[in-house]
Amino acid sequence: SPTLKKIKESGTITIGHRDSSIPFSYYDDKQNVVGYALDICLKVVDAIKAVLKMPNLQVKLNPVSSATRIPLIANGTIDLECGSTTNNLERQKQVAFTNTYFLTANRFVSKKASNFKTMNDLKGKTVVSTSGTTNLKQITEMNGAQNLGMNILTAKDHAEAFLMVETDRASAFFMDDILLYSLVANSKAPADYVISADALSIEPYGAMLRRDDPGFKKIVDDATAKLYKSGEINAIYKKWFLSPIPPKGVNLNVPESDALKKVFANPTDSGDPAHYK
């Protein structure tokens, strides 16, 4: 394995992390890198230390962005990218992915009092999504295909879109559900909102590694599969999604979905959303 050889010779493994992908990989209030994805990657590092018999292997942390993460994996700057990266078939042409560690979906948030449960309930209503997102593209296509007659507004960012629902300028806001949970948890009145059970799409998140390195991938996959199947993952999940987290001590209160429980029972690195239905 070229990656293992590089790690052994340098005495260092380099992990790519995000700066603000809460709760996956981000800086806390003390400028330490923390998060759910990072905790999983550190378990992988333990497995690599055992295989290489290098208990003192150094971990170097390297910040990455949406734009730089794939190139930095491909050119060997980082060995493992631990963030909120969607595993899809297009990206698999450039990089490999570990076993999936989270599933997000395009859903909508609305006020509980409105009692909107499905897309059909939003017929003829004003809804919002954030500009430049796959979520916006998806609801625009569905609006036409299903003849829903929704008036779709675009917001410059997630905060503005949520504010439109808060102030009744929009009936619902469509976005990745984990981001909606975060917005609701940090809102003035979290109990006033509900996130739809209906998912418009499913997106698996995984850690990236270089393609064409089966030796390294096997260690990473074995380590994540062991973590999931043993149930050890549940404590890590609880720490980041069902407990107060830094920097503000907010509890996102996102229970494990049935689909994610299935992934933990039968680990997979599939980039096909249909696999997770």
Short mmCIF file of C-alpha atoms in Angstrom, two decimals:
data_model
loop_
_atom_site.label_atom_id
_atom_site.label_comp_id
_atom_site.label_asym_id
_atom_site.label_seq_id
_atom_site.Cartn_x
_atom_site.Cartn_y
_atom_site.Cartn_z
CA SER A 1 0.00 0.00 0.00
CA PRO A 2 1.56 3.31 -1.11
CA THR A 3 -0.31 5.20 1.64
CA LEU A 4 0.89 2.83 4.40
CA LYS A 5 4.44 3.05 3.04
CA LYS A 6 4.25 6.88 3.14
CA ILE A 7 2.83 6.81 6.70
CA LYS A 8 5.49 4.34 7.90
CA GLU A 9 8.39 6.27 6.38
CA SER A 10 7.22 9.70 7.61
CA GLY A 11 5.96 8.50 11.02
CA THR A 12 2.89 10.69 10.40
CA ILE A 13 -0.68 10.31 9.14
CA THR A 14 -2.33 13.49 7.83
CA ILE A 15 -6.05 13.97 8.40
CA GLY A 16 -7.99 16.59 6.47
CA HIS A 17 -10.70 18.35 8.50
CA ARG A 18 -13.32 21.07 7.99
CA ASP A 19 -13.43 24.33 9.95
CA SER A 20 -17.20 24.57 10.56
CA SER A 21 -19.01 21.37 9.59
CA ILE A 22 -20.83 21.00 12.92
CA PRO A 23 -20.98 18.37 14.37
CA PHE A 24 -18.83 16.39 11.92
CA SER A 25 -15.53 18.24 11.89
CA TYR A 26 -14.93 21.78 13.15
CA TYR A 27 -13.00 24.08 15.49
CA ASP A 28 -14.40 24.35 19.01
CA ASP A 29 -14.19 27.52 21.15
CA LYS A 30 -10.59 26.63 22.12
CA GLN A 31 -9.57 26.20 18.43
CA ASN A 32 -9.24 22.43 18.84
CA VAL A 33 -10.46 20.28 15.96
CA VAL A 34 -13.38 18.14 17.17
CA GLY A 35 -16.35 16.24 15.79
CA TYR A 36 -18.14 13.01 15.02
CA ALA A 37 -16.19 12.31 11.80
CA LEU A 38 -12.90 13.11 13.53
CA ASP A 39 -13.66 10.66 16.38
CA ILE A 40 -14.32 7.93 13.79
CA CYS A 41 -11.10 8.74 11.92
CA LEU A 42 -9.10 8.59 15.15
CA LYS A 43 -10.41 5.02 15.66
CA VAL A 44 -9.07 4.25 12.17
CA VAL A 45 -5.70 5.74 13.20
CA ASP A 46 -5.64 3.33 16.17
CA ALA A 47 -6.09 0.42 13.73
CA ILE A 48 -3.26 1.74 11.51
CA LYS A 49 -0.97 2.07 14.57
CA ALA A 50 -1.68 -1.60 15.39
CA VAL A 51 -1.08 -2.86 11.83
CA LEU A 52 2.18 -0.91 11.42
CA LYS A 53 3.23 -1.60 15.05
CA MET A 54 3.73 2.16 15.48
CA PRO A 55 2.12 3.16 18.81
CA ASN A 56 3.76 6.60 18.56
CA LEU A 57 2.43 7.42 15.08
CA GLN A 58 1.90 11.19 14.86
CA VAL A 59 -1.42 12.63 13.67
CA LYS A 60 -1.15 15.83 11.65
CA LEU A 61 -4.34 17.87 11.11
CA ASN A 62 -4.72 19.77 7.85
CA PRO A 63 -7.72 22.08 7.20
CA VAL A 64 -9.63 21.53 3.93
CA SER A 65 -12.60 23.20 2.22
CA SER A 66 -15.27 21.96 -0.17
CA ALA A 67 -13.06 23.06 -3.05
CA THR A 68 -9.70 21.71 -1.83
CA ARG A 69 -10.66 18.39 -0.19
CA ILE A 70 -10.63 16.17 -3.32
CA PRO A 71 -7.41 17.62 -4.84
CA LEU A 72 -5.56 17.30 -1.49
CA ILE A 73 -6.52 13.61 -1.24
CA ALA A 74 -5.60 12.99 -4.88
CA ASN A 75 -2.16 14.67 -4.66
CA GLY A 76 -1.20 12.91 -1.40
CA THR A 77 -1.21 15.97 0.91
CA ILE A 78 -3.78 14.31 3.18
CA ASP A 79 -4.33 10.58 3.77
CA LEU A 80 -7.89 10.64 5.11
CA GLU A 81 -10.54 13.38 4.86
CA CYS A 82 -12.91 13.53 7.83
CA GLY A 83 -15.83 15.89 7.32
CA SER A 84 -19.32 16.04 5.83
CA THR A 85 -18.54 14.82 2.32
CA THR A 86 -21.26 13.13 0.28
CA ASN A 87 -20.19 9.84 -1.26
CA ASN A 88 -21.58 9.67 -4.80
CA LEU A 89 -20.77 7.79 -7.98
CA GLU A 90 -19.33 10.89 -9.66
CA ARG A 91 -16.81 11.48 -6.85
CA GLN A 92 -15.88 7.78 -6.77
CA LYS A 93 -14.22 8.34 -10.17
CA GLN A 94 -11.64 10.52 -8.36
CA VAL A 95 -11.42 9.22 -4.77
CA ALA A 96 -12.45 6.26 -2.59
CA PHE A 97 -14.72 6.40 0.46
CA THR A 98 -14.80 4.60 3.78
CA ASN A 99 -17.92 2.86 5.02
CA THR A 100 -20.76 5.39 5.32
CA TYR A 101 -21.02 7.03 8.77
CA PHE A 102 -24.04 9.30 8.34
CA LEU A 103 -27.08 9.66 6.11
CA THR A 104 -28.58 13.05 5.43
CA ALA A 105 -31.59 13.80 3.27
CA ASN A 106 -33.36 16.71 1.59
CA ARG A 107 -36.34 17.43 3.87
CA PHE A 108 -38.32 20.50 4.88
CA VAL A 109 -38.83 22.35 8.15
CA SER A 110 -42.11 24.09 8.94
CA LYS A 111 -44.04 25.31 11.95
CA LYS A 112 -45.79 22.54 13.90
CA ALA A 113 -48.97 24.63 13.98
CA SER A 114 -49.19 24.51 10.15
CA ASN A 115 -49.41 20.68 10.20
CA PHE A 116 -47.56 20.18 6.87
CA LYS A 117 -46.48 16.56 6.54
CA THR A 118 -45.88 15.88 2.83
CA MET A 119 -45.00 17.73 -0.37
CA ASN A 120 -48.71 17.60 -1.32
CA ASP A 121 -49.56 19.63 1.79
CA LEU A 122 -47.41 22.42 0.33
CA LYS A 123 -49.40 22.72 -2.94
CA GLY A 124 -49.73 26.39 -3.89
CA LYS A 125 -47.70 27.52 -0.85
CA THR A 126 -44.62 29.77 -0.71
CA VAL A 127 -41.48 27.78 0.15
CA VAL A 128 -37.78 28.62 0.31
CA SER A 129 -34.36 27.03 -0.21
CA THR A 130 -30.80 28.34 -0.32
CA SER A 131 -29.42 29.51 -3.68
CA GLY A 132 -26.84 27.31 -5.41
CA THR A 133 -27.84 24.10 -3.62
CA THR A 134 -28.89 20.70 -4.94
CA ASN A 135 -31.91 21.04 -2.62
CA LEU A 136 -33.19 24.06 -4.57
CA LYS A 137 -32.64 22.32 -7.91
CA GLN A 138 -34.51 19.25 -6.67
CA ILE A 139 -37.62 21.03 -5.39
CA THR A 140 -37.77 23.20 -8.53
CA GLU A 141 -37.82 20.03 -10.66
CA MET A 142 -40.40 18.32 -8.41
CA ASN A 143 -42.61 21.41 -8.38
CA GLY A 144 -42.87 21.24 -12.18
CA ALA A 145 -43.07 17.45 -12.49
CA GLN A 146 -45.79 17.06 -9.82
CA ASN A 147 -47.64 20.26 -10.75
CA LEU A 148 -47.55 21.50 -7.15
CA GLY A 149 -47.79 25.20 -8.00
CA MET A 150 -45.45 26.18 -5.14
CA ASN A 151 -43.96 29.67 -5.15
CA ILE A 152 -40.22 28.99 -4.59
CA LEU A 153 -38.11 31.74 -3.03
CA THR A 154 -34.30 31.64 -2.83
CA ALA A 155 -32.33 32.81 0.20
CA LYS A 156 -28.67 33.84 0.21
CA ASP A 157 -27.87 31.48 3.11
CA HIS A 158 -29.47 28.95 5.47
CA ALA A 159 -29.99 31.51 8.25
CA GLU A 160 -31.99 33.82 5.96
CA ALA A 161 -34.10 30.90 4.68
CA PHE A 162 -34.94 29.75 8.21
CA LEU A 163 -35.83 33.33 9.19
CA MET A 164 -38.40 33.35 6.36
CA VAL A 165 -40.18 30.40 7.98
CA GLU A 166 -39.79 31.96 11.44
CA THR A 167 -41.45 35.20 10.25
CA ASP A 168 -44.11 33.41 8.13
CA ARG A 169 -42.80 34.72 4.80
CA ALA A 170 -42.42 31.07 3.73
CA SER A 171 -44.35 27.97 4.80
CA ALA A 172 -41.37 25.61 4.57
CA PHE A 173 -37.59 25.55 4.03
CA PHE A 174 -35.96 22.68 2.10
CA MET A 175 -32.37 21.66 3.04
CA ASP A 176 -30.16 18.76 4.26
CA ASP A 177 -31.95 17.53 7.36
CA ILE A 178 -28.89 17.64 9.62
CA LEU A 179 -28.53 21.37 8.87
CA LEU A 180 -32.24 21.88 9.61
CA TYR A 181 -31.87 20.09 12.96
CA SER A 182 -28.97 22.40 13.80
CA LEU A 183 -30.98 25.52 12.87
CA VAL A 184 -34.01 24.39 14.91
CA ALA A 185 -31.83 23.52 17.93
CA ASN A 186 -30.27 27.00 17.84
CA SER A 187 -33.56 28.86 17.24
CA LYS A 188 -35.50 30.96 19.79
CA ALA A 189 -38.30 28.37 20.12
CA PRO A 190 -37.14 24.89 18.98
CA ALA A 191 -40.44 23.30 20.07
CA ASP A 192 -42.36 25.37 17.47
CA TYR A 193 -40.83 23.53 14.49
CA VAL A 194 -41.06 20.11 12.87
CA ILE A 195 -38.88 18.49 10.21
CA SER A 196 -40.68 16.37 7.60
CA ALA A 197 -40.55 12.59 7.86
CA ASP A 198 -40.67 12.49 4.05
CA ALA A 199 -37.19 12.55 2.50
CA LEU A 200 -36.78 13.81 -1.07
CA SER A 201 -33.32 12.26 -1.41
CA ILE A 202 -30.73 10.39 0.62
CA GLU A 203 -27.05 11.40 0.76
CA PRO A 204 -24.44 9.16 2.42
CA TYR A 205 -21.47 10.85 4.14
CA GLY A 206 -18.12 9.06 4.36
CA ALA A 207 -14.43 9.81 4.87
CA MET A 208 -12.37 10.09 1.68
CA LEU A 209 -9.11 8.33 0.89
CA ARG A 210 -7.06 7.81 -2.26
CA ARG A 211 -8.32 5.52 -5.01
CA ASP A 212 -6.39 2.45 -6.14
CA ASP A 213 -4.88 1.67 -2.75
CA PRO A 214 -6.70 -1.53 -1.73
CA GLY A 215 -4.25 -2.29 1.11
CA PHE A 216 -4.98 0.98 2.90
CA LYS A 217 -8.70 0.83 2.11
CA LYS A 218 -8.97 -2.65 3.64
CA ILE A 219 -7.55 -1.45 6.98
CA VAL A 220 -9.85 1.59 7.00
CA ASP A 221 -12.92 -0.47 6.03
CA ASP A 222 -12.16 -3.21 8.57
CA ALA A 223 -11.70 -0.62 11.33
CA THR A 224 -14.96 1.22 10.56
CA ALA A 225 -16.91 -2.04 10.12
CA LYS A 226 -15.66 -3.26 13.51
CA LEU A 227 -16.59 0.08 15.12
CA TYR A 228 -20.13 -0.06 13.69
CA LYS A 229 -20.90 -3.75 14.18
CA SER A 230 -19.59 -3.83 17.77
CA GLY A 231 -22.01 -1.05 18.70
CA GLU A 232 -19.14 1.17 19.84
CA ILE A 233 -20.32 3.72 17.25
CA ASN A 234 -23.50 4.33 19.29
CA ALA A 235 -21.60 6.08 22.10
CA ILE A 236 -19.80 8.32 19.56
CA TYR A 237 -23.12 9.08 17.85
CA LYS A 238 -24.78 9.91 21.18
CA LYS A 239 -21.90 12.24 22.11
CA TRP A 240 -22.35 14.39 18.97
CA PHE A 241 -26.05 14.16 18.09
CA LEU A 242 -27.88 13.54 21.38
CA SER A 243 -25.80 15.51 23.91
CA PRO A 244 -24.74 19.17 24.35
CA ILE A 245 -21.80 19.94 22.05
CA PRO A 246 -19.24 22.75 21.87
CA PRO A 247 -19.02 25.66 21.34
CA LYS A 248 -22.52 26.65 22.63
CA GLY A 249 -23.58 23.49 24.46
CA VAL A 250 -26.56 23.00 22.14
CA ASN A 251 -28.04 19.49 21.79
CA LEU A 252 -28.90 18.80 18.12
CA ASN A 253 -31.23 16.04 19.30
CA VAL A 254 -31.01 13.92 16.12
CA PRO A 255 -31.76 10.25 16.83
CA GLU A 256 -30.18 7.51 14.67
CA SER A 257 -32.47 6.90 11.70
CA ASP A 258 -33.60 3.38 10.82
CA ALA A 259 -31.62 3.66 7.57
CA LEU A 260 -28.43 4.56 9.48
CA LYS A 261 -28.97 1.67 11.91
CA LYS A 262 -29.09 -0.64 8.86
CA VAL A 263 -25.79 0.83 7.61
CA PHE A 264 -24.15 0.22 10.98
CA ALA A 265 -25.41 -3.39 10.98
CA ASN A 266 -24.24 -3.95 7.37
CA PRO A 267 -21.42 -1.47 6.60
CA THR A 268 -21.19 -0.23 3.01
CA ASP A 269 -19.26 2.32 0.96
CA SER A 270 -21.94 2.52 -1.74
CA GLY A 271 -22.28 5.89 -3.48
CA ASP A 272 -25.68 4.96 -4.93
CA PRO A 273 -28.53 6.66 -3.00
CA ALA A 274 -30.89 3.79 -4.00
CA HIS A 275 -28.78 1.43 -1.85
CA TYR A 276 -29.96 3.27 1.28
CA LYS A 277 -33.70 3.34 0.52
#
